[in-house]
Amino acid sequence: MAATRTFSIIKPDATRRNLTGAVTRMLEEAGLRVVASKRILMSREQAEGFYGVHRERPFFNDLVTFMTSGPVVVQVLEGENAVQRNRDVMGATNPENAEPGTIRKELAESIEANSVHGSDSEENARIEIDFFFKPEEIVG
Ligand code: AMP
């Protein structure tokens, strides 16, 4: 099976606790390769755009505030079945429901401060990668 790509964010709760390496290690051990990575401070406008599908949800404002509260690491991950592989290693959105050994079970603080984002489909992966990366920034 050919390698595919997904998009990942290491969220502010993880960067604040110096867990960038710990998260990346779990991604790599799950068979994903970091083919692009940058540490950024998201603007409110960027966070609102990125999470636009959640605009009407009650947690939207808090989510945007949280995602702009500290640095994040945006990454492009590559591997066989990358979207599903990443979702499997991330675990359930709410860390309380996540399986042992997943990033969220082992590292996340709460349903909001849940340490990582991962695309939910290949189509959204392409959109999300384009949102943060120029083609020449994805270096393999
Ligand atoms: P997703 O687009 O699936 O990544 O969801 C967006 C993010 O919103 C999740 O990863 C959580 O950080 C946050 N979130 C989702 N549901 C809730 C909720 N019920 N309360 C607070 N934050 C939430």
PDB file of C-alpha atoms in Angstrom, residues 7-122:
ATOM      1  CA  PHE A   7      -1.940  16.581   9.279  1.00  0.00           C
ATOM      2  CA  SER A   8      -1.137  16.783  12.981  1.00  0.00           C
ATOM      3  CA  ILE A   9      -0.963  19.506  15.618  1.00  0.00           C
ATOM      4  CA  ILE A  10       0.848  19.144  18.931  1.00  0.00           C
ATOM      5  CA  LYS A  11      -1.361  21.397  21.039  1.00  0.00           C
ATOM      6  CA  PRO A  12      -0.398  24.075  23.628  1.00  0.00           C
ATOM      7  CA  ASP A  13      -0.962  21.810  26.647  1.00  0.00           C
ATOM      8  CA  ALA A  14       1.709  19.458  25.291  1.00  0.00           C
ATOM      9  CA  THR A  15       4.250  22.117  24.246  1.00  0.00           C
ATOM     10  CA  ARG A  16       3.798  23.828  27.645  1.00  0.00           C
ATOM     11  CA  ARG A  17       4.731  20.591  29.426  1.00  0.00           C
ATOM     12  CA  ASN A  18       7.739  20.059  27.105  1.00  0.00           C
ATOM     13  CA  LEU A  19       6.140  16.986  25.517  1.00  0.00           C
ATOM     14  CA  THR A  20       6.890  17.780  21.855  1.00  0.00           C
ATOM     15  CA  GLY A  21       9.447  14.986  21.768  1.00  0.00           C
ATOM     16  CA  ALA A  22       7.293  12.520  23.690  1.00  0.00           C
ATOM     17  CA  VAL A  23       4.365  13.029  21.296  1.00  0.00           C
ATOM     18  CA  THR A  24       6.577  12.861  18.201  1.00  0.00           C
ATOM     19  CA  ARG A  25       8.180   9.653  19.472  1.00  0.00           C
ATOM     20  CA  MET A  26       4.753   8.030  19.834  1.00  0.00           C
ATOM     21  CA  LEU A  27       3.829   9.120  16.301  1.00  0.00           C
ATOM     22  CA  GLU A  28       7.089   7.702  14.941  1.00  0.00           C
ATOM     23  CA  GLU A  29       6.707   4.465  16.873  1.00  0.00           C
ATOM     24  CA  ALA A  30       3.247   4.117  15.317  1.00  0.00           C
ATOM     25  CA  GLY A  31       4.904   4.025  11.889  1.00  0.00           C
ATOM     26  CA  LEU A  32       4.448   7.662  10.897  1.00  0.00           C
ATOM     27  CA  ARG A  33       7.237   9.838   9.493  1.00  0.00           C
ATOM     28  CA  VAL A  34       7.377  13.588  10.154  1.00  0.00           C
ATOM     29  CA  VAL A  35       7.925  14.997   6.642  1.00  0.00           C
ATOM     30  CA  ALA A  36       7.264  18.641   7.640  1.00  0.00           C
ATOM     31  CA  SER A  37       7.200  20.360  11.028  1.00  0.00           C
ATOM     32  CA  LYS A  38       7.134  23.885  12.419  1.00  0.00           C
ATOM     33  CA  ARG A  39       6.521  25.456  15.800  1.00  0.00           C
ATOM     34  CA  ILE A  40       4.174  28.420  15.538  1.00  0.00           C
ATOM     35  CA  LEU A  41       1.964  30.640  17.648  1.00  0.00           C
ATOM     36  CA  MET A  42      -1.438  30.530  15.949  1.00  0.00           C
ATOM     37  CA  SER A  43      -3.231  33.814  15.505  1.00  0.00           C
ATOM     38  CA  ARG A  44      -6.879  34.011  16.545  1.00  0.00           C
ATOM     39  CA  GLU A  45      -7.783  34.412  12.879  1.00  0.00           C
ATOM     40  CA  GLN A  46      -5.874  31.242  11.948  1.00  0.00           C
ATOM     41  CA  ALA A  47      -7.452  29.221  14.765  1.00  0.00           C
ATOM     42  CA  GLU A  48     -10.947  30.453  13.876  1.00  0.00           C
ATOM     43  CA  GLY A  49     -10.341  29.560  10.228  1.00  0.00           C
ATOM     44  CA  PHE A  50      -8.890  26.163  11.013  1.00  0.00           C
ATOM     45  CA  TYR A  51     -11.769  25.230  13.334  1.00  0.00           C
ATOM     46  CA  GLY A  52     -14.428  26.943  11.177  1.00  0.00           C
ATOM     47  CA  VAL A  53     -16.580  23.774  11.056  1.00  0.00           C
ATOM     48  CA  HIS A  54     -17.018  24.081  14.837  1.00  0.00           C
ATOM     49  CA  ARG A  55     -18.057  27.765  14.783  1.00  0.00           C
ATOM     50  CA  GLU A  56     -21.568  27.039  16.082  1.00  0.00           C
ATOM     51  CA  ARG A  57     -20.443  24.634  18.803  1.00  0.00           C
ATOM     52  CA  PRO A  58     -20.616  25.803  22.452  1.00  0.00           C
ATOM     53  CA  PHE A  59     -16.909  25.083  22.961  1.00  0.00           C
ATOM     54  CA  PHE A  60     -15.727  27.090  19.915  1.00  0.00           C
ATOM     55  CA  ASN A  61     -14.529  30.263  21.694  1.00  0.00           C
ATOM     56  CA  ASP A  62     -12.759  28.340  24.436  1.00  0.00           C
ATOM     57  CA  LEU A  63     -11.138  26.107  21.818  1.00  0.00           C
ATOM     58  CA  VAL A  64      -9.806  29.099  19.859  1.00  0.00           C
ATOM     59  CA  THR A  65      -8.547  30.717  23.082  1.00  0.00           C
ATOM     60  CA  PHE A  66      -6.833  27.476  24.066  1.00  0.00           C
ATOM     61  CA  MET A  67      -5.230  26.907  20.644  1.00  0.00           C
ATOM     62  CA  THR A  68      -3.769  30.438  20.704  1.00  0.00           C
ATOM     63  CA  SER A  69      -2.613  30.228  24.353  1.00  0.00           C
ATOM     64  CA  GLY A  70       0.862  28.947  23.539  1.00  0.00           C
ATOM     65  CA  PRO A  71       2.996  27.455  20.790  1.00  0.00           C
ATOM     66  CA  VAL A  72       1.775  24.537  18.714  1.00  0.00           C
ATOM     67  CA  VAL A  73       3.727  22.248  16.404  1.00  0.00           C
ATOM     68  CA  VAL A  74       2.054  21.698  13.040  1.00  0.00           C
ATOM     69  CA  GLN A  75       3.238  18.594  11.214  1.00  0.00           C
ATOM     70  CA  VAL A  76       2.698  16.618   8.055  1.00  0.00           C
ATOM     71  CA  LEU A  77       2.888  12.895   8.745  1.00  0.00           C
ATOM     72  CA  GLU A  78       3.432  10.222   6.146  1.00  0.00           C
ATOM     73  CA  GLY A  79       2.882   6.482   6.310  1.00  0.00           C
ATOM     74  CA  GLU A  80       0.690   3.635   5.191  1.00  0.00           C
ATOM     75  CA  ASN A  81      -2.928   4.550   5.907  1.00  0.00           C
ATOM     76  CA  ALA A  82      -1.660   7.687   7.651  1.00  0.00           C
ATOM     77  CA  VAL A  83      -5.035   9.227   8.605  1.00  0.00           C
ATOM     78  CA  GLN A  84      -6.295   6.121  10.414  1.00  0.00           C
ATOM     79  CA  ARG A  85      -2.886   5.220  11.806  1.00  0.00           C
ATOM     80  CA  ASN A  86      -2.631   8.674  13.384  1.00  0.00           C
ATOM     81  CA  ARG A  87      -6.168   8.530  14.757  1.00  0.00           C
ATOM     82  CA  ASP A  88      -5.431   5.140  16.303  1.00  0.00           C
ATOM     83  CA  VAL A  89      -2.319   6.376  18.115  1.00  0.00           C
ATOM     84  CA  MET A  90      -4.049   9.632  19.197  1.00  0.00           C
ATOM     85  CA  GLY A  91      -6.946   7.821  20.890  1.00  0.00           C
ATOM     86  CA  ALA A  92     -10.442   9.140  21.614  1.00  0.00           C
ATOM     87  CA  THR A  93     -11.083  12.914  21.761  1.00  0.00           C
ATOM     88  CA  ASN A  94     -11.841  12.658  25.480  1.00  0.00           C
ATOM     89  CA  PRO A  95      -8.756  11.178  27.196  1.00  0.00           C
ATOM     90  CA  GLU A  96     -11.056   9.492  29.705  1.00  0.00           C
ATOM     91  CA  ASN A  97     -12.362   7.322  26.858  1.00  0.00           C
ATOM     92  CA  ALA A  98      -9.000   6.754  25.156  1.00  0.00           C
ATOM     93  CA  GLU A  99      -7.326   3.337  25.060  1.00  0.00           C
ATOM     94  CA  PRO A 100      -4.189   2.730  27.140  1.00  0.00           C
ATOM     95  CA  GLY A 101      -1.030   3.371  25.135  1.00  0.00           C
ATOM     96  CA  THR A 102      -2.592   6.158  23.064  1.00  0.00           C
ATOM     97  CA  ILE A 103      -1.213   9.706  23.167  1.00  0.00           C
ATOM     98  CA  ARG A 104      -4.356  11.136  24.726  1.00  0.00           C
ATOM     99  CA  LYS A 105      -4.648   8.441  27.402  1.00  0.00           C
ATOM    100  CA  GLU A 106      -0.994   8.729  28.368  1.00  0.00           C
ATOM    101  CA  LEU A 107      -0.450  12.476  28.001  1.00  0.00           C
ATOM    102  CA  ALA A 108      -3.637  14.550  27.600  1.00  0.00           C
ATOM    103  CA  GLU A 109      -5.144  16.696  30.336  1.00  0.00           C
ATOM    104  CA  SER A 110      -8.818  17.049  29.310  1.00  0.00           C
ATOM    105  CA  ILE A 111     -11.245  16.897  26.358  1.00  0.00           C
ATOM    106  CA  GLU A 112     -10.102  20.397  25.341  1.00  0.00           C
ATOM    107  CA  ALA A 113      -6.422  20.162  26.310  1.00  0.00           C
ATOM    108  CA  ASN A 114      -6.103  16.817  24.548  1.00  0.00           C
ATOM    109  CA  SER A 115      -2.505  17.262  23.325  1.00  0.00           C
ATOM    110  CA  VAL A 116      -2.978  16.472  19.625  1.00  0.00           C
ATOM    111  CA  HIS A 117      -5.116  17.119  16.571  1.00  0.00           C
ATOM    112  CA  GLY A 118      -5.282  14.741  13.621  1.00  0.00           C
ATOM    113  CA  SER A 119      -7.179  14.982  10.339  1.00  0.00           C
ATOM    114  CA  ASP A 120     -10.334  12.860  10.136  1.00  0.00           C
ATOM    115  CA  SER A 121     -10.166  12.063   6.399  1.00  0.00           C
ATOM    116  CA  GLU A 122      -7.717  12.209   3.502  1.00  0.00           C
TER     117      GLU A 122
END
